[in-house]
Amino acid sequence: MNRIALITGATSGIGEATAEILAQNNFDLILTGRRKDRLTELQARLQKDTSCEVVILAFDVRDKAATESAFSSLSAKWKAIDVLINNAGLAVGMETIDEGVVDDWERMIDTNIKGLLYITRLVSPLMVQRKSGHIINLSSIAGKEAYAMGNVYCATKHAVQGLTQGMRIDLVKHGIKVSSLAPGAVETEFSMVRFKGDKSKADGVYKGFVPLYANDIAETILFMVTRPAHVNIDDVLIMPTSQAFSRIIHKEE
Ligand code: NDP
Ligand code: 8X3
C-alpha cells in the first residue's frame, strides 16, 4: 500500500521535484500551493505517468482559516498523512536591516514560520494518534549562519532549525520522526521571487558555478523518507561543491 505525503509549495522548484520522485516511489500525494493551474497540471501529469493518486489543495499558508479549511476538506483516508514536507517558503528582498522593507519581512515571517506552524498543528495530532509519521522541514544554509543583507530570511530559517529540534523533542515519545534539510544554492524560482521578477539579478546568482538542482534535494528527501523505522536523519546540510559558506562560492569568470 502506498504511503501518503503532503508537500507544501509543490508548484515549483524543490516541492515539484519532490512530488515527482515520491510519485515514482510508492507514495500518494497531497500537493499544495497558491497557483492552482500549476497544481492541476502537475496532478494530471503524475497521474498519467505513475500509479500515484494525487489530491491538490490550493491555499495560502499565511492564511490560517484557509489552511484549516483546505485541510478539513480531506477525507479521513487522506488525513492519515505519513510524511509532511514543510517546504513552502521564500526570501523577499535583500537590504541591510536599517533599510529593510517591513512588508517583505512580514511575508517571510508569515510564510516560513507561521505557515509552517499552521499546517504542522493540523497534521501532527493525527500522527500522534497513529503513533507514526515523519515531518521534514526545509531549512537552508541561511538557517545555519547569517549573511549580509539576509537578516530576516536567515532569521526565519534559524527559526525553522529551532522548531525542528523542539518538534522532535515533543514528538519523540510518539514515534514520530522530525528532520530538517538545509540546502545551499538551488536553482529554482527562489531568486526570481527574492528579486521580485528581476531576471538578470536572479540569473546572476547561479552564474559561473554549478548550483544544486531541485532534483538533488528531492533525491535527498527520498533517502530520508525511506530509512528503516529505527533510523531518523535529524539534520542534513547539502551544498553545491563550489559553495563553502553562504557567500563563499567559487565562480569561474
Ligand atoms: P520556489 O520559489 O521554486 O518554490 C517555492 C514554493 O513555495 C512554491 O511552490 C510556492 O507556491 C510556495 N509558496 C510560497 N509562498 C507560499 C504561500 N504563501 N502559500 C503557499 N505556498 C507558498 O523555491 P524553492 O523550491 O527553492 O524553495 C522551497 C523551499 O526551499 C523554501 O522554503 C526555501 O526557503 C528553501 N530553500 C531554497 C533554497 C534555494 O537556493 N532555492 C536553498 C535553501 C532552502 P505558490 O507560489 O504557487 O504559492
Ligand atoms: C536559500 C539559499 O543562500 O540564498 O535559502 O539563503 S541562500
XYZ file of N, CA and C and ligand atoms in Angstrom:
814
model
N 0.835 -1.209 0.000
C 0.000 0.000 0.000
C 0.868 1.257 0.000
N 0.500 2.246 -0.789
C 1.284 3.484 -0.834
C 1.195 4.239 0.491
N 2.277 4.941 0.840
C 2.215 5.895 1.945
C 1.709 7.228 1.404
N 1.247 8.103 2.308
C 0.716 9.414 1.888
C 1.689 10.504 2.330
N 2.066 11.362 1.388
C 2.913 12.521 1.721
C 2.173 13.799 1.364
N 2.234 14.780 2.258
C 1.725 16.121 1.968
C 2.936 17.034 1.769
N 2.983 17.681 0.603
C 4.100 18.588 0.291
C 3.531 19.992 0.144
N 4.000 20.923 0.976
C 3.591 22.313 0.773
C 4.536 22.953 -0.248
N 3.972 23.842 -1.071
C 4.816 24.511 -2.076
C 5.249 23.565 -3.178
N 4.274 22.854 -3.765
C 4.607 21.859 -4.800
C 4.492 22.424 -6.212
N 4.254 23.709 -6.335
C 4.021 24.265 -7.679
C 5.310 24.574 -8.437
N 6.462 24.503 -7.762
C 7.714 24.746 -8.488
C 8.883 24.221 -7.663
N 10.067 24.266 -8.252
C 11.310 24.028 -7.531
C 11.373 22.714 -6.764
N 11.826 22.811 -5.533
C 12.083 21.626 -4.698
C 10.792 20.830 -4.457
N 9.702 21.526 -4.192
C 8.432 20.839 -3.913
C 7.951 20.049 -5.113
N 8.043 20.631 -6.285
C 7.590 19.945 -7.510
C 8.481 18.725 -7.787
N 9.800 18.909 -7.672
C 10.722 17.780 -7.924
C 10.495 16.663 -6.909
N 10.183 17.041 -5.672
C 9.923 16.028 -4.639
C 8.632 15.273 -4.944
N 7.627 15.997 -5.433
C 6.377 15.332 -5.829
C 6.677 14.297 -6.910
N 7.508 14.677 -7.876
C 7.803 13.761 -8.985
C 8.496 12.497 -8.486
N 9.489 12.666 -7.619
C 10.262 11.493 -7.184
C 9.447 10.610 -6.231
N 8.637 11.225 -5.372
C 7.823 10.404 -4.456
C 6.720 9.670 -5.227
N 6.205 10.312 -6.272
C 5.166 9.658 -7.094
C 5.701 8.384 -7.736
N 7.005 8.385 -8.020
C 7.615 7.192 -8.649
C 8.037 6.158 -7.613
N 7.836 6.455 -6.338
C 8.360 5.582 -5.281
C 7.323 5.262 -4.218
N 6.155 4.878 -4.667
C 5.121 4.315 -3.788
C 4.543 5.282 -2.769
N 4.366 6.530 -3.177
C 3.650 7.492 -2.351
C 2.409 7.976 -3.098
N 1.323 8.195 -2.364
C 0.219 9.027 -2.854
C 0.442 10.407 -2.266
N -0.030 11.432 -2.982
C 0.410 12.790 -2.650
C -0.736 13.770 -2.445
N -0.552 14.630 -1.443
C -1.385 15.833 -1.302
C -0.455 16.988 -1.629
N -0.775 17.719 -2.677
C 0.105 18.779 -3.160
C -0.556 20.129 -2.944
N 0.197 21.066 -2.386
C -0.388 22.370 -2.072
C 0.462 23.506 -2.632
N -0.165 24.674 -2.694
C 0.476 25.886 -3.205
C -0.637 26.861 -3.545
N -0.271 28.080 -3.910
C -1.330 29.037 -4.264
C -1.752 28.917 -5.723
N -0.818 28.537 -6.622
C -1.111 28.560 -8.062
C -1.839 27.287 -8.486
N -3.176 27.395 -8.535
C -3.997 26.205 -8.766
C -3.747 25.599 -10.139
N -3.499 26.467 -11.162
C -3.278 25.933 -12.515
C -2.073 24.993 -12.523
N -1.027 25.366 -11.827
C 0.167 24.513 -11.781
C -0.110 23.210 -11.031
N -0.888 23.294 -9.963
C -1.215 22.077 -9.212
C -2.025 21.123 -10.078
N -2.973 21.684 -10.836
C -3.828 20.867 -11.697
C -2.993 20.183 -12.767
N -2.058 20.930 -13.340
C -1.205 20.373 -14.400
C -0.312 19.267 -13.828
N 0.241 19.504 -12.637
C 1.135 18.512 -12.012
C 0.346 17.249 -11.638
N -0.849 17.448 -11.108
C -1.696 16.305 -10.749
C -1.959 15.435 -11.977
N -2.323 16.083 -13.101
C -2.642 15.333 -14.329
C -1.394 14.586 -14.807
N -0.251 15.249 -14.777
C 0.993 14.633 -15.265
C 1.372 13.427 -14.408
N 1.322 13.582 -13.092
C 1.745 12.478 -12.212
C 0.776 11.305 -12.314
N -0.517 11.601 -12.446
C -1.492 10.504 -12.516
C -1.405 9.792 -13.865
N -0.925 10.501 -14.885
C -0.750 9.861 -16.199
C 0.520 9.000 -16.205
N 1.601 9.526 -15.612
C 2.917 8.875 -15.748
C 3.210 7.840 -14.675
N 2.465 7.857 -13.566
C 2.768 6.935 -12.466
C 1.451 6.351 -11.949
N 1.577 5.429 -10.979
C 0.337 4.852 -10.419
C -0.101 5.599 -9.160
N 0.502 6.757 -8.940
C 0.251 7.541 -7.729
C -1.119 8.243 -7.779
N -1.814 8.277 -6.648
C -3.042 9.095 -6.549
C -2.662 10.464 -6.005
N -3.275 11.511 -6.550
C -2.879 12.875 -6.164
C -4.106 13.711 -5.834
N -4.065 14.368 -4.681
C -5.089 15.353 -4.300
C -4.404 16.714 -4.278
N -5.064 17.736 -4.791
C -4.460 19.072 -4.741
C -5.307 19.999 -3.857
N -4.608 20.884 -3.154
C -5.272 21.876 -2.299
C -4.606 23.220 -2.554
N -5.357 24.156 -3.129
C -4.788 25.483 -3.411
C -5.158 26.436 -2.277
N -4.161 26.894 -1.554
C -4.394 27.877 -0.482
C -3.079 28.560 -0.147
N -3.218 29.669 0.574
C -2.056 30.450 1.000
C -1.718 30.036 2.432
N -0.504 29.537 2.657
C -0.169 29.050 4.013
C -0.148 30.153 5.063
N -0.156 31.422 4.609
C -0.185 32.521 5.587
C -1.578 32.719 6.158
N -2.565 32.141 5.505
C -3.968 32.354 5.875
C -4.415 31.160 6.730
N -4.502 31.378 8.034
C -4.797 30.270 8.959
C -6.155 29.640 8.645
N -7.165 30.474 8.401
C -8.514 29.933 8.147
C -8.531 29.139 6.847
N -7.863 29.658 5.823
C -7.830 28.955 4.526
C -7.075 27.626 4.659
N -6.029 27.621 5.472
C -5.248 26.395 5.674
C -6.115 25.352 6.397
N -6.842 25.800 7.424
C -7.715 24.874 8.174
C -8.822 24.340 7.278
N -9.389 25.225 6.469
C -10.500 24.807 5.619
C -10.022 23.826 4.548
N -8.846 24.075 3.968
C -8.309 23.143 2.960
C -8.055 21.781 3.601
N -7.470 21.797 4.796
C -7.155 20.527 5.447
C -8.434 19.770 5.808
N -9.433 20.510 6.267
C -10.661 19.820 6.695
C -11.438 19.260 5.506
N -11.107 19.690 4.287
C -11.788 19.133 3.109
C -11.282 17.730 2.763
N -10.169 17.307 3.384
C -9.633 15.971 3.090
C -10.483 14.890 3.766
N -10.619 13.756 3.092
C -11.317 12.626 3.726
C -10.414 12.030 4.805
N -10.998 11.189 5.673
C -10.215 10.563 6.758
C -9.046 9.782 6.175
N -9.276 9.126 5.053
C -8.207 8.335 4.429
C -7.010 9.235 4.097
N -7.280 10.401 3.526
C -6.190 11.291 3.107
C -5.564 12.034 4.284
N -6.332 12.161 5.361
C -5.746 12.843 6.540
C -4.716 11.965 7.259
N -4.670 10.683 6.924
C -3.701 9.777 7.566
C -2.333 9.972 6.887
N -1.761 11.138 7.109
C -0.527 11.535 6.402
C 0.690 10.898 7.077
N 1.476 10.204 6.274
C 2.687 9.563 6.794
C 3.869 10.520 6.804
N 3.958 11.371 5.774
C 5.115 12.266 5.630
C 4.607 13.675 5.337
N 5.020 14.627 6.160
C 4.695 16.041 5.911
C 5.995 16.745 5.519
N 6.002 17.347 4.354
C 7.192 18.087 3.919
C 6.844 19.570 3.925
N 7.349 20.250 4.950
C 7.107 21.687 5.110
C 8.124 22.430 4.252
N 7.728 22.652 2.994
C 8.661 23.188 2.004
C 8.313 24.608 1.564
N 7.025 24.973 1.593
C 6.629 26.307 1.093
C 7.434 27.371 1.826
N 8.022 28.261 1.066
C 8.816 29.301 1.709
C 9.424 30.213 0.670
N 9.965 31.309 1.152
C 10.530 32.281 0.219
C 11.420 33.291 0.933
N 12.283 33.903 0.119
C 13.001 35.108 0.545
C 12.444 36.238 -0.303
N 12.300 37.406 0.302
C 11.856 38.575 -0.462
C 12.773 39.738 -0.124
N 13.479 40.235 -1.149
C 14.334 41.401 -0.971
C 15.676 41.058 -0.352
N 16.625 41.974 -0.509
C 17.956 41.878 0.119
C 18.403 43.286 0.443
N 18.148 43.722 1.658
C 18.573 45.053 2.105
C 19.228 44.911 3.473
N 20.036 45.897 3.838
C 20.554 45.908 5.205
C 19.375 46.172 6.152
N 19.568 45.867 7.415
C 18.438 45.902 8.365
C 17.846 47.311 8.489
N 18.699 48.323 8.372
C 18.222 49.701 8.537
C 17.427 50.176 7.318
N 17.544 49.451 6.210
C 16.813 49.852 5.001
C 15.776 48.806 4.590
N 15.535 47.835 5.454
C 14.637 46.727 5.105
C 13.204 47.182 4.848
N 12.496 46.377 4.034
C 11.102 46.667 3.701
C 10.221 45.827 4.630
N 9.477 46.496 5.481
C 8.754 45.775 6.538
C 7.738 44.789 5.953
N 7.094 45.155 4.845
C 6.143 44.219 4.213
C 6.848 42.940 3.763
N 8.080 43.072 3.265
C 8.840 41.878 2.856
C 9.148 41.014 4.073
N 9.536 41.658 5.165
C 9.823 40.899 6.394
C 8.578 40.096 6.804
N 7.409 40.775 6.730
C 6.189 40.097 7.178
C 5.844 38.913 6.275
N 6.060 39.078 4.971
C 5.802 37.945 4.046
C 6.670 36.753 4.409
N 7.941 37.006 4.712
C 8.852 35.889 5.034
C 8.486 35.243 6.365
N 8.233 36.064 7.363
C 7.897 35.513 8.690
C 6.571 34.747 8.620
N 5.588 35.339 7.933
C 4.260 34.707 7.875
C 4.295 33.400 7.085
N 5.106 33.338 6.044
C 5.162 32.121 5.226
C 6.077 31.074 5.875
N 7.311 31.478 6.149
C 8.337 30.494 6.511
C 8.186 29.978 7.939
N 7.623 30.806 8.815
C 7.468 30.356 10.212
C 5.996 30.054 10.513
N 5.130 31.073 10.344
C 3.742 30.868 10.772
C 3.026 29.856 9.881
N 3.293 29.898 8.575
C 2.656 28.939 7.660
C 3.062 27.516 8.006
N 4.345 27.340 8.280
C 4.849 26.005 8.662
C 4.141 25.519 9.939
N 3.944 26.451 10.875
C 3.293 26.071 12.136
C 1.825 25.724 11.935
N 1.123 26.520 11.088
C -0.317 26.258 10.887
C -0.537 24.837 10.367
N 0.243 24.456 9.354
C -0.002 23.136 8.751
C 0.463 22.028 9.704
N 1.556 22.281 10.426
C 2.046 21.263 11.368
C 1.036 21.035 12.485
N 0.382 22.109 12.916
C -0.615 21.994 14.007
C -1.799 21.126 13.577
N -2.098 21.118 12.278
C -3.215 20.310 11.784
C -2.813 18.858 11.571
N -1.622 18.655 11.042
C -1.209 17.294 10.655
C -0.669 16.501 11.858
N 0.096 17.174 12.746
C 0.810 16.408 13.787
C -0.119 15.682 14.780
N -1.298 16.235 15.167
C -2.128 15.477 16.123
C -2.580 14.127 15.564
N -2.769 14.078 14.241
C -3.197 12.802 13.648
C -2.031 11.822 13.594
N -0.826 12.347 13.451
C 0.354 11.470 13.533
C 0.491 10.942 14.966
N 0.246 11.813 15.940
C 0.329 11.398 17.349
C -0.687 10.277 17.612
N -1.918 10.455 17.107
C -2.949 9.410 17.290
C -2.502 8.081 16.713
N -1.847 8.158 15.539
C -1.447 6.919 14.851
C -0.072 6.429 15.292
N 0.587 7.217 16.174
C 1.914 6.845 16.678
C 2.896 6.596 15.544
N 2.793 7.395 14.519
C 3.737 7.253 13.422
C 3.677 8.472 12.522
N 4.776 8.755 11.858
C 4.815 9.887 10.933
C 6.227 10.432 10.818
N 6.412 11.258 9.811
C 7.729 11.867 9.575
C 7.490 13.287 9.065
N 8.083 14.264 9.737
C 7.967 15.663 9.327
C 9.346 16.135 8.882
N 9.417 16.678 7.678
C 10.692 17.223 7.190
C 10.496 18.717 6.953
N 11.310 19.520 7.617
C 11.219 20.976 7.473
C 12.349 21.477 6.581
N 11.988 22.266 5.558
C 13.007 22.846 4.683
C 13.628 24.052 5.362
N 14.857 23.855 5.805
C 15.655 24.945 6.341
C 16.524 25.464 5.203
N 17.749 25.837 5.510
C 18.646 26.412 4.495
C 20.014 26.596 5.134
N 21.046 26.770 4.316
C 22.325 27.252 4.845
C 22.073 28.561 5.615
N 21.033 29.287 5.208
C 20.661 30.525 5.910
C 20.107 30.258 7.310
N 19.819 28.992 7.605
C 19.402 28.615 8.958
C 20.579 28.228 9.835
N 21.757 28.173 9.235
C 22.970 27.779 9.963
C 23.862 28.979 10.224
N 23.763 29.995 9.396
C 24.612 31.187 9.528
C 23.839 32.365 8.914
N 24.184 33.557 9.342
C 23.593 34.747 8.709
C 24.555 35.256 7.636
N 24.041 36.023 6.706
C 24.919 36.645 5.715
C 24.419 38.055 5.441
N 25.297 38.861 4.863
C 24.973 40.274 4.660
C 23.666 40.421 3.885
N 22.791 41.217 4.394
C 21.504 41.553 3.782
C 20.522 40.365 3.734
N 20.879 39.301 4.472
C 19.966 38.150 4.535
C 19.141 38.161 5.811
N 19.423 39.159 6.678
C 18.884 39.268 8.044
C 17.584 38.498 8.350
N 16.455 38.955 7.804
C 15.173 38.369 8.231
C 14.970 36.983 7.616
N 15.381 36.805 6.356
C 15.280 35.448 5.772
C 16.098 34.473 6.621
N 17.333 34.853 6.957
C 18.183 33.979 7.785
C 17.506 33.706 9.137
N 16.894 34.729 9.699
C 16.218 34.545 10.997
C 15.071 33.546 10.875
N 14.324 33.605 9.759
C 13.208 32.649 9.618
C 13.739 31.224 9.507
N 14.865 31.065 8.834
C 15.395 29.701 8.671
C 16.085 29.228 9.962
N 16.661 30.164 10.744
C 17.127 29.779 12.085
C 15.931 29.319 12.927
N 14.805 29.980 12.745
C 13.592 29.563 13.476
C 13.174 28.159 13.054
N 13.295 27.867 11.770
C 12.944 26.517 11.299
C 13.857 25.480 11.951
N 15.154 25.817 12.076
C 16.070 24.880 12.752
C 15.650 24.671 14.205
N 15.315 25.765 14.886
C 14.921 25.676 16.300
C 13.620 24.907 16.455
N 12.680 25.183 15.565
C 11.394 24.479 15.637
C 11.563 22.988 15.377
N 12.470 22.667 14.458
C 12.686 21.245 14.166
C 13.141 20.515 15.429
N 14.085 21.123 16.145
C 14.548 20.496 17.396
C 13.415 20.381 18.401
N 12.672 21.476 18.556
C 11.574 21.489 19.530
C 10.504 20.463 19.185
N 10.179 20.378 17.888
C 9.161 19.416 17.451
C 9.642 17.988 17.704
N 10.941 17.755 17.448
C 11.465 16.394 17.641
C 11.377 16.003 19.112
N 11.705 16.952 19.988
C 11.657 16.675 21.437
C 10.221 16.368 21.860
N 9.271 17.155 21.348
C 7.870 16.956 21.751
C 7.275 15.667 21.202
N 7.744 15.252 20.025
C 7.063 14.148 19.334
C 7.789 12.813 19.472
N 8.990 12.830 20.068
C 9.788 11.592 20.103
C 9.040 10.468 20.810
N 8.278 10.822 21.850
C 7.605 9.763 22.621
C 6.471 9.104 21.825
N 6.084 9.727 20.723
C 5.019 9.155 19.887
C 5.578 8.405 18.676
N 6.886 8.280 18.609
C 7.484 7.526 17.493
C 7.496 8.303 16.186
N 7.406 9.631 16.283
C 7.363 10.446 15.064
C 8.760 10.993 14.772
N 9.175 10.859 13.527
C 10.479 11.386 13.106
C 10.333 12.851 12.714
N 11.304 13.666 13.098
C 11.320 15.071 12.654
C 12.731 15.382 12.159
N 12.799 15.935 10.963
C 14.094 16.188 10.319
C 14.129 17.593 9.757
N 15.344 18.131 9.642
C 15.485 19.357 8.856
C 16.484 19.113 7.732
N 16.257 19.848 6.665
C 17.075 19.699 5.464
C 17.469 21.098 5.023
N 18.773 21.346 5.023
C 19.270 22.704 4.777
C 20.139 22.732 3.524
N 19.589 23.180 2.407
C 20.410 23.269 1.195
C 21.118 24.615 1.080
N 22.240 24.592 0.338
C 22.837 25.828 -0.166
C 22.084 26.252 -1.420
N 22.785 26.875 -2.349
C 22.101 27.461 -3.517
C 21.511 26.394 -4.436
N 20.199 26.454 -4.604
C 19.480 25.548 -5.509
C 18.835 26.413 -6.590
N 19.046 26.068 -7.843
C 18.469 26.891 -8.914
C 17.000 26.536 -9.119
N 16.139 27.417 -8.636
C 14.683 27.247 -8.733
C 14.112 28.642 -9.017
N 12.835 28.832 -8.718
C 12.260 30.183 -8.863
C 12.596 31.077 -7.662
N 13.346 30.520 -6.710
C 13.655 31.216 -5.455
C 14.203 32.636 -5.686
N 15.196 32.764 -6.573
C 15.834 34.083 -6.744
C 14.950 35.037 -7.535
N 14.125 34.497 -8.441
C 13.151 35.364 -9.140
C 12.180 35.973 -8.125
N 11.796 35.179 -7.148
C 10.882 35.683 -6.106
C 11.632 36.688 -5.227
N 12.864 36.310 -4.832
C 13.621 37.202 -3.930
C 13.832 38.572 -4.589
N 14.166 38.555 -5.894
C 14.457 39.820 -6.578
C 13.241 40.362 -7.334
N 12.068 39.898 -6.955
C 10.790 40.465 -7.404
C 10.689 40.511 -8.926
N 11.108 39.402 -9.569
C 10.946 39.278 -11.019
C 12.101 39.836 -11.839
N 13.160 40.318 -11.196
C 14.323 40.834 -11.943
C 15.173 39.643 -12.401
N 14.968 39.266 -13.696
C 15.569 38.017 -14.186
C 17.094 38.095 -14.231
N 17.633 39.256 -14.590
C 19.102 39.301 -14.704
C 19.742 39.176 -13.311
N 19.132 39.782 -12.310
C 19.651 39.599 -10.938
C 19.524 38.135 -10.504
N 18.378 37.549 -10.814
C 18.141 36.158 -10.399
C 19.114 35.227 -11.106
N 19.297 35.410 -12.421
C 20.216 34.543 -13.163
C 21.640 34.706 -12.643
N 21.991 35.922 -12.236
C 23.343 36.212 -11.749
C 23.725 35.366 -10.538
N 22.742 35.005 -9.742
C 23.014 34.215 -8.525
C 23.675 32.881 -8.891
N 23.261 32.302 -10.016
C 23.702 30.937 -10.362
C 24.769 30.931 -11.464
N 25.254 32.116 -11.818
C 26.223 32.235 -12.913
C 27.624 31.878 -12.442
N 28.397 31.146 -13.285
C 29.813 30.908 -13.009
C 30.103 29.698 -12.139
N 29.062 28.978 -11.708
C 29.282 27.741 -10.953
C 28.072 26.830 -11.153
N 28.260 25.594 -10.762
C 27.144 24.649 -10.896
C 26.408 24.596 -9.559
N 25.171 25.108 -9.525
C 24.419 25.084 -8.264
C 23.820 23.696 -8.044
N 23.127 23.534 -6.952
C 22.281 22.358 -6.788
C 21.051 22.529 -7.670
N 20.459 21.400 -8.037
C 19.186 21.432 -8.754
C 18.111 20.819 -7.851
N 16.865 21.161 -8.158
C 15.765 20.707 -7.289
C 15.784 19.194 -7.120
N 16.161 18.497 -8.181
C 16.164 17.033 -8.096
C 17.202 16.507 -7.094
N 18.300 17.263 -6.895
C 19.292 16.835 -5.886
C 18.647 16.812 -4.499
N 17.800 17.793 -4.250
C 17.141 17.864 -2.934
C 16.047 16.797 -2.846
N 15.332 16.600 -3.955
C 14.274 15.580 -3.966
C 14.866 14.194 -3.694
N 16.027 13.910 -4.285
C 16.669 12.599 -4.056
C 17.054 12.445 -2.584
N 17.484 13.553 -1.970
C 17.854 13.509 -0.547
C 16.614 13.238 0.308
N 15.516 13.890 -0.053
C 14.260 13.666 0.687
C 13.825 12.208 0.544
N 13.946 11.672 -0.668
C 13.565 10.264 -0.870
C 14.400 9.367 0.046
N 15.699 9.643 0.141
C 16.563 8.860 1.040
C 16.061 8.970 2.482
N 15.748 10.206 2.890
C 15.340 10.419 4.282
C 14.047 9.675 4.626
N 13.120 9.639 3.682
C 11.806 9.041 3.991
C 11.754 7.541 3.740
N 12.877 6.980 3.295
C 12.878 5.533 3.047
C 13.871 4.807 3.965
N 14.301 5.473 5.047
C 15.136 4.773 6.034
C 14.250 3.816 6.847
N 14.874 2.800 7.437
C 14.082 1.896 8.283
C 13.467 2.640 9.467
N 12.469 2.013 10.088
C 11.710 2.669 11.162
C 12.604 3.159 12.297
N 13.717 2.475 12.561
C 14.548 2.853 13.722
C 15.559 3.954 13.385
N 15.566 4.449 12.150
C 16.582 5.443 11.749
C 15.913 6.767 11.407
N 16.358 7.851 12.072
C 15.925 9.193 11.664
C 17.141 10.009 11.235
N 17.041 10.631 10.079
C 18.078 11.568 9.642
C 17.681 12.914 10.250
N 18.356 13.325 11.319
C 17.945 14.528 12.063
C 18.088 15.800 11.255
N 19.262 15.960 10.613
C 19.604 17.280 10.088
C 20.590 17.123 8.932
N 20.210 17.612 7.777
C 21.084 17.486 6.599
C 21.479 18.874 6.124
N 22.770 19.067 5.863
C 23.270 20.280 5.202
C 23.842 19.828 3.876
N 23.291 20.337 2.782
C 23.726 19.882 1.452
C 24.057 21.102 0.594
N 25.273 21.101 0.062
C 25.781 22.282 -0.643
C 26.247 21.914 -2.043
N 26.244 22.890 -2.953
C 26.944 22.661 -4.221
C 28.439 22.505 -3.911
N 29.139 21.709 -4.703
C 30.576 21.500 -4.462
C 31.329 22.824 -4.475
N 30.863 23.781 -5.263
C 31.567 25.072 -5.373
C 31.209 26.072 -4.271
N 30.352 25.690 -3.341
C 29.910 26.628 -2.296
C 30.397 26.152 -0.926
N 31.262 26.977 -0.284
C 31.829 26.583 1.007
C 31.036 27.155 2.184
N 30.525 28.363 2.036
C 29.655 29.010 3.011
C 28.596 29.765 2.197
N 27.671 30.429 2.907
C 26.614 31.147 2.183
C 27.162 31.992 1.060
N 28.133 32.800 1.369
C 28.611 33.766 0.386
C 30.033 33.460 -0.072
N 30.502 32.237 0.156
C 31.798 31.831 -0.415
C 31.515 30.788 -1.487
N 31.399 31.310 -2.715
C 31.099 30.454 -3.854
C 32.225 30.641 -4.858
N 32.856 29.534 -5.233
C 33.944 29.630 -6.214
C 33.322 29.729 -7.601
N 33.481 30.910 -8.219
C 32.876 31.126 -9.535
C 33.965 31.238 -10.591
N 33.752 30.603 -11.733
C 34.653 30.772 -12.880
C 34.273 32.074 -13.567
N 35.276 32.797 -14.044
C 34.994 34.085 -14.761
C 34.223 33.800 -16.043
P 10.389 28.148 -5.394
O 10.126 29.608 -5.425
O 10.690 27.461 -6.687
O 9.185 27.374 -4.683
C 8.567 27.896 -3.535
C 7.251 27.171 -3.309
O 6.654 27.707 -2.122
C 6.272 27.375 -4.445
O 5.620 26.165 -4.737
C 5.285 28.379 -3.883
O 3.974 28.140 -4.411
C 5.301 28.027 -2.387
N 4.847 29.160 -1.591
C 5.472 30.351 -1.402
N 4.700 31.168 -0.666
C 3.562 30.467 -0.383
C 2.367 30.775 0.322
N 2.190 31.968 0.911
N 1.401 29.847 0.395
C 1.571 28.638 -0.184
N 2.665 28.281 -0.864
C 3.649 29.200 -0.965
O 11.611 27.966 -4.369
P 12.374 26.654 -3.817
O 11.811 25.422 -4.383
O 13.806 26.935 -3.956
O 12.020 26.785 -2.260
C 11.440 25.749 -1.494
C 11.948 25.860 -0.067
O 13.356 25.619 -0.042
C 11.736 27.209 0.598
O 11.354 27.008 1.937
C 13.132 27.852 0.523
O 13.323 28.788 1.543
C 14.003 26.638 0.703
N 15.372 26.756 0.226
C 15.655 27.134 -1.067
C 16.964 27.255 -1.487
C 17.330 27.718 -2.850
O 18.504 28.127 -3.053
N 16.453 27.669 -3.834
C 18.075 26.919 -0.577
C 17.664 26.578 0.750
C 16.363 26.476 1.117
P 2.944 29.280 -4.912
O 3.755 30.449 -5.365
O 2.178 28.611 -6.010
O 2.114 29.558 -3.715
C 18.396 29.883 0.068
C 19.883 29.892 -0.019
O 21.997 31.272 0.488
O 20.184 32.356 -0.752
O 17.946 29.523 1.323
O 19.966 31.922 1.598
S 20.523 31.434 0.358
